[in-house]
XYZ file of C-alpha atoms in Angstrom:
410
model
C 93.235 -52.300 132.337
C 91.443 -54.715 134.923
C 92.587 -57.967 134.389
C 89.478 -59.255 135.793
C 87.146 -57.823 132.842
C 88.852 -60.553 130.723
C 87.004 -63.087 132.900
C 83.742 -61.521 132.064
C 81.127 -63.540 129.853
C 79.469 -61.839 126.828
C 75.957 -60.741 128.254
C 72.921 -62.961 127.019
C 71.991 -60.784 124.433
C 75.689 -60.259 123.000
C 75.580 -64.139 122.849
C 71.846 -63.869 121.053
C 73.296 -61.512 118.640
C 76.390 -63.831 117.419
C 73.750 -66.617 117.229
C 71.210 -64.731 114.989
C 74.034 -63.041 112.891
C 73.620 -65.241 109.896
C 70.130 -65.590 110.290
C 67.074 -63.541 108.489
C 64.031 -62.710 110.373
C 60.701 -63.417 108.474
C 59.697 -60.519 106.662
C 56.285 -61.435 106.241
C 55.733 -60.799 109.979
C 56.219 -57.649 112.521
C 58.893 -58.172 114.848
C 57.641 -59.247 118.331
C 60.480 -58.752 121.119
C 59.997 -61.104 124.005
C 63.704 -61.966 124.752
C 64.416 -58.675 126.760
C 62.163 -58.018 130.043
C 61.502 -54.402 129.203
C 58.093 -53.676 130.040
C 55.858 -52.459 127.386
C 52.898 -51.227 129.526
C 52.123 -47.760 129.500
C 53.860 -45.726 132.353
C 51.476 -44.241 134.663
C 50.544 -40.643 133.373
C 50.395 -39.393 136.835
C 54.102 -39.873 137.527
C 55.120 -38.319 133.958
C 53.319 -35.423 134.964
C 54.942 -35.084 138.341
C 58.399 -35.585 136.509
C 57.667 -32.610 134.085
C 56.345 -30.570 136.406
C 59.466 -30.871 138.401
C 62.013 -30.169 135.455
C 63.298 -27.090 136.866
C 64.917 -28.762 139.641
C 66.937 -30.419 137.718
C 69.486 -27.546 138.066
C 70.158 -28.735 141.585
C 72.876 -31.311 142.688
C 70.914 -34.248 144.224
C 72.312 -35.578 147.424
C 73.443 -39.252 147.372
C 70.931 -40.553 150.097
C 67.953 -38.869 148.203
C 65.357 -36.745 149.535
C 63.541 -37.426 153.022
C 60.493 -37.560 151.230
C 61.533 -40.436 149.124
C 63.249 -42.324 151.490
C 59.978 -41.985 154.105
C 57.543 -43.067 151.191
C 59.717 -46.025 150.546
C 59.672 -46.911 154.191
C 55.826 -46.542 154.569
C 55.497 -48.868 151.353
C 58.058 -51.551 152.930
C 55.928 -51.539 156.190
C 52.531 -51.763 154.354
C 53.442 -54.277 151.798
C 55.736 -56.370 153.815
C 54.028 -56.098 157.491
C 56.798 -54.400 159.315
C 56.580 -52.785 162.216
C 58.738 -49.937 161.586
C 61.245 -49.033 158.919
C 63.727 -45.956 159.889
C 63.923 -44.163 156.515
C 67.263 -42.410 157.845
C 69.207 -45.210 158.230
C 67.335 -48.538 156.602
C 66.560 -47.116 153.129
C 68.635 -45.592 150.057
C 67.301 -44.767 146.928
C 69.469 -45.782 144.010
C 69.693 -45.217 140.263
C 67.952 -48.494 139.079
C 68.815 -51.830 140.727
C 71.303 -53.094 138.359
C 73.689 -50.374 139.437
C 73.063 -50.822 142.904
C 73.584 -54.755 142.822
C 76.990 -54.383 140.972
C 78.045 -51.494 143.647
C 77.167 -53.203 146.709
C 79.033 -56.197 145.809
C 82.092 -53.883 145.390
C 81.522 -52.265 148.724
C 80.721 -55.641 150.837
C 83.316 -57.948 149.376
C 86.408 -58.090 152.052
C 89.844 -59.626 151.054
C 91.097 -59.051 154.412
C 90.150 -61.540 157.139
C 90.305 -61.089 160.786
C 92.768 -63.102 162.857
C 90.988 -63.454 166.133
C 93.774 -64.964 167.982
C 96.252 -61.820 166.809
C 93.302 -59.439 166.735
C 94.701 -58.315 163.363
C 94.025 -57.820 159.701
C 95.661 -59.926 156.922
C 94.871 -60.889 153.498
C 93.155 -64.305 152.822
C 94.729 -66.803 150.473
C 91.337 -67.665 149.336
C 89.438 -65.494 147.418
C 85.956 -64.564 149.173
C 82.826 -66.824 147.460
C 79.743 -65.191 146.386
C 76.746 -67.634 145.940
C 74.195 -66.928 143.620
C 71.411 -68.993 141.642
C 71.990 -70.398 138.463
C 70.223 -69.438 136.004
C 70.526 -65.928 137.131
C 70.827 -62.114 136.420
C 74.236 -62.063 135.178
C 75.045 -58.913 137.352
C 75.579 -61.026 140.083
C 78.364 -62.880 138.612
C 80.186 -59.823 136.695
C 80.048 -58.005 140.280
C 81.607 -60.609 142.139
C 84.174 -61.446 139.153
C 85.222 -57.396 139.403
C 85.683 -57.567 143.449
C 88.056 -60.250 142.958
C 85.413 -63.010 144.698
C 84.576 -66.393 143.243
C 81.086 -66.919 142.215
C 79.683 -70.385 143.195
C 76.334 -70.971 141.287
C 73.584 -73.110 142.775
C 71.479 -74.813 139.935
C 67.672 -74.172 139.875
C 66.146 -77.221 138.348
C 62.804 -78.577 138.000
C 64.126 -81.206 141.224
C 64.024 -78.223 143.176
C 61.150 -76.000 141.920
C 63.700 -73.724 140.349
C 64.811 -72.378 143.669
C 68.089 -74.136 144.203
C 68.644 -76.819 146.553
C 71.100 -74.385 149.070
C 71.249 -77.363 151.708
C 73.165 -79.062 149.038
C 75.804 -76.516 149.293
C 78.984 -77.698 151.182
C 79.873 -75.960 154.659
C 83.245 -75.147 153.300
C 81.524 -73.181 150.810
C 79.626 -71.476 153.335
C 82.266 -70.902 155.519
C 84.368 -69.032 152.666
C 81.064 -66.829 151.581
C 80.731 -63.131 152.003
C 77.253 -62.636 150.353
C 74.660 -64.527 148.892
C 72.282 -63.342 146.231
C 68.805 -64.476 146.284
C 66.274 -63.667 143.431
C 62.703 -64.007 144.611
C 60.498 -63.942 142.146
C 63.310 -65.570 140.520
C 64.396 -64.029 136.907
C 63.852 -66.365 134.928
C 62.317 -69.498 136.505
C 59.088 -67.521 138.283
C 59.833 -69.320 141.574
C 59.152 -67.715 144.913
C 60.964 -68.373 148.310
C 58.930 -69.788 151.292
C 59.091 -68.618 154.904
C 60.914 -71.929 155.547
C 63.358 -71.304 152.740
C 64.119 -67.700 154.151
C 64.474 -69.111 157.395
C 66.831 -71.790 156.438
C 69.033 -68.892 154.967
C 68.753 -66.702 157.704
C 70.243 -68.987 160.124
C 72.792 -69.910 157.732
C 73.673 -66.285 157.474
C 73.824 -66.182 161.319
C 76.261 -69.091 161.519
C 78.677 -68.194 158.826
C 78.258 -64.226 158.865
C 77.391 -63.955 155.413
C 75.325 -60.825 154.019
C 71.839 -62.053 152.167
C 70.831 -59.913 149.072
C 67.537 -60.354 148.104
C 66.805 -59.330 144.410
C 63.011 -58.667 144.759
C 62.264 -56.629 141.762
C 59.296 -58.660 140.359
C 57.788 -58.748 143.702
C 54.455 -56.903 142.766
C 54.056 -58.916 139.627
C 52.167 -61.868 140.874
C 49.124 -63.985 140.493
C 47.212 -64.910 143.601
C 49.239 -64.480 146.830
C 51.967 -61.688 147.228
C 55.393 -63.082 147.601
C 57.193 -63.222 151.192
C 60.078 -60.830 151.051
C 63.610 -61.185 152.969
C 62.704 -58.463 155.446
C 59.076 -59.761 155.959
C 60.724 -63.112 156.854
C 63.313 -61.443 159.247
C 60.157 -59.492 161.076
C 58.540 -62.832 161.674
C 61.530 -64.133 163.127
C 61.873 -61.147 165.449
C 64.963 -59.525 163.520
C 63.566 -56.105 163.274
C 67.201 -54.760 162.495
C 67.609 -57.305 159.585
C 70.832 -57.940 160.563
C 72.901 -58.916 157.240
C 69.868 -58.529 155.500
C 69.322 -56.519 152.385
C 66.508 -56.035 149.677
C 66.739 -54.371 145.951
C 63.489 -53.156 144.753
C 62.660 -51.192 141.541
C 59.850 -49.249 139.959
C 60.702 -50.540 136.332
C 58.724 -53.960 136.541
C 56.199 -52.674 139.301
C 55.329 -49.140 137.726
C 56.644 -49.973 133.982
C 59.422 -47.206 134.711
C 62.429 -49.075 133.418
C 64.091 -45.871 131.910
C 63.308 -43.688 135.067
C 66.254 -45.597 136.605
C 64.795 -45.506 139.969
C 64.937 -48.127 143.026
C 65.976 -48.788 146.497
C 68.017 -50.592 148.664
C 66.888 -51.444 152.226
C 67.859 -53.497 155.102
C 70.564 -53.541 157.937
C 71.641 -50.093 158.808
C 75.133 -51.020 159.521
C 75.575 -52.234 155.793
C 73.834 -49.525 154.275
C 75.772 -46.591 156.558
C 79.261 -48.113 155.018
C 77.378 -48.419 151.225
C 75.916 -44.914 151.448
C 79.575 -43.744 152.204
C 80.933 -45.956 149.303
C 78.191 -44.594 146.917
C 79.047 -40.886 147.988
C 82.505 -41.815 146.409
C 80.875 -43.369 143.443
C 78.980 -40.449 142.607
C 75.581 -42.019 141.450
C 72.708 -39.979 142.808
C 69.560 -39.909 141.773
C 68.019 -36.564 139.896
C 65.439 -34.471 141.939
C 62.925 -34.793 139.122
C 62.858 -38.346 139.120
C 62.719 -38.696 142.955
C 59.525 -36.397 142.979
C 58.315 -38.964 140.181
C 59.172 -41.758 142.252
C 57.424 -40.473 145.449
C 54.044 -40.573 143.473
C 54.725 -44.124 141.994
C 55.242 -45.772 145.459
C 52.465 -43.765 147.002
C 49.963 -45.448 144.260
C 48.623 -49.150 143.985
C 45.945 -48.620 141.510
C 48.285 -48.640 138.558
C 50.231 -51.759 140.037
C 47.036 -53.858 140.321
C 46.188 -52.926 136.473
C 49.561 -53.677 135.635
C 49.263 -57.370 137.204
C 45.900 -57.923 135.619
C 47.148 -57.425 132.524
C 50.115 -59.921 132.755
C 47.516 -62.304 134.512
C 45.392 -62.039 131.210
C 48.617 -62.631 128.953
C 49.662 -65.761 131.293
C 46.058 -66.929 131.041
C 45.952 -66.581 127.298
C 49.469 -68.433 126.704
C 48.273 -71.199 128.767
C 45.170 -71.646 127.082
C 46.315 -71.194 123.511
C 49.414 -73.105 123.845
C 49.563 -75.123 126.811
C 48.803 -78.326 124.758
C 51.708 -77.455 122.222
C 54.618 -76.160 124.685
C 55.507 -77.384 128.150
C 54.230 -74.253 129.850
C 54.500 -74.006 133.676
C 52.742 -71.265 135.469
C 55.329 -69.126 137.270
C 54.660 -68.322 140.766
C 55.297 -64.564 140.252
C 56.951 -62.301 137.293
C 56.528 -62.036 133.703
C 58.598 -64.944 132.404
C 57.797 -68.311 130.802
C 60.610 -70.840 131.725
C 59.967 -73.103 128.502
C 61.225 -76.603 127.651
C 62.298 -76.133 124.293
C 59.986 -78.844 122.306
C 61.004 -82.285 121.260
C 60.669 -81.280 117.716
C 63.725 -78.947 117.741
C 65.638 -81.829 119.808
C 64.927 -79.947 123.192
C 67.568 -77.653 121.799
C 66.961 -73.890 123.220
C 69.361 -72.373 120.594
C 67.426 -74.163 117.932
C 64.048 -73.152 118.971
C 65.002 -69.490 119.687
C 66.518 -69.424 116.032
C 63.221 -71.001 114.406
C 61.288 -68.426 116.426
C 63.241 -65.554 114.967
C 63.634 -67.082 111.385
C 60.209 -68.467 110.923
C 58.027 -66.203 112.962
C 60.007 -62.800 113.675
C 59.863 -63.490 117.419
C 62.576 -62.720 119.636
C 63.130 -64.776 122.874
C 66.248 -65.941 124.965
C 68.217 -69.070 124.954
C 68.090 -70.411 128.575
C 71.777 -71.768 128.340
C 72.959 -67.943 128.155
C 71.455 -67.390 131.411
C 73.209 -70.209 133.276
C 76.874 -71.631 133.983
C 77.777 -75.323 133.720
C 78.056 -77.222 136.884
C 79.174 -80.214 137.128
C 79.046 -80.904 133.505
C 75.623 -79.578 133.281
C 73.974 -76.177 132.462
C 70.485 -76.030 134.023
C 69.307 -73.381 131.435
C 70.171 -75.849 128.568
C 66.894 -76.996 126.839
C 65.018 -74.187 128.106
C 63.789 -70.381 126.683
C 63.003 -67.745 128.400
C 60.033 -65.635 126.966
C 59.008 -62.081 128.391
C 55.099 -61.579 128.411
C 56.118 -57.632 128.030
C 54.402 -57.263 124.781
C 50.758 -55.862 124.524
C 47.680 -58.446 124.700
C 47.347 -57.728 120.979
C 51.061 -58.734 120.028
C 50.604 -61.835 122.473
C 47.547 -63.080 120.275
C 49.762 -62.600 117.332
C 52.724 -64.482 118.587
C 50.541 -67.114 119.846
C 49.204 -67.563 116.653
C 52.755 -67.460 114.930
C 54.053 -70.230 117.280
C 51.057 -72.470 116.652
C 52.109 -72.569 113.022
C 55.486 -72.941 113.816
C 54.745 -76.022 115.902
C 52.347 -77.277 113.104
C 49.058 -76.806 114.949
């Protein structure tokens, strides 16, 4: 077995299962799941219709790079959404089976343990494992993928002091010098923070100087309140970098269109990276079924259902802020569908105690923030926070709020 498997941490939900193993949920309440970021809004019916109408095509092998129609649709969506002059559907877009597998496999494809000796023009094995930089807290696939690629994760704490985005200016130069890949999540899971143009420009200049790839996880980009978040490719274009050198973005239909089970997303950006990554995926054998691709075309071409989806989340956030803003330290995210909540003082600010109480006394599932983070310099930036996903219906949200009010003695 690959010995690196022993270095993987249990997944956050496995840790939650261990925490609650001896707990009993409040039986007088029905279960409300706010712990997992799985959308519960209705998927668009017209997308499901396209899926059903094309089930006969399941008899055909899909190609790794997908249908041109899908790639072209994605390219047009990127151009319109992020104000891009041109995206080449043949070289700058690659459909994937959801961004989770794509994030993992991209790391395996790009992390390189060989370094070029510029004096002798030869390759040699580096004595130091390459570094993959990522925000902290984070989506655990970033870390697991880095470990299994035999790279060293470097965690940038996202705290209140840096607007929950991470202080990349505090990362030592020697770390950047050994970095091959930087993960950015904007809008961030779980903090809801969004990168500004200044933030992107700083990281792009760092990438130019040190030569690492920037991989931007933008799966929550369409769940915003007032202003659509700036994406990495949009920042590149604003800087005149239309070839998106060393820049890659991930997008998905899971959150945007309430289609998590469709497993449909895409990777876009630097054509040189995508050319090599396509070759990797050809061997990996992970291609999207043709009915899924055609359904995805329909989803990417429509914005009305996305606007309706946003409106539902906006309604729920407004409801929570109105009803619980005086009882919990609620901070409105800039985008996404998560609240990143400080555990109440009556639970000693302990995220584990709070999520246990929610489960045992209100039958509400939430996620302890410490399970999404790693300790850096003796401090876990997620400890004391709880992630709540506003994925349940408006009606269930009202019920959850009522239960939490009782729990907190209101």
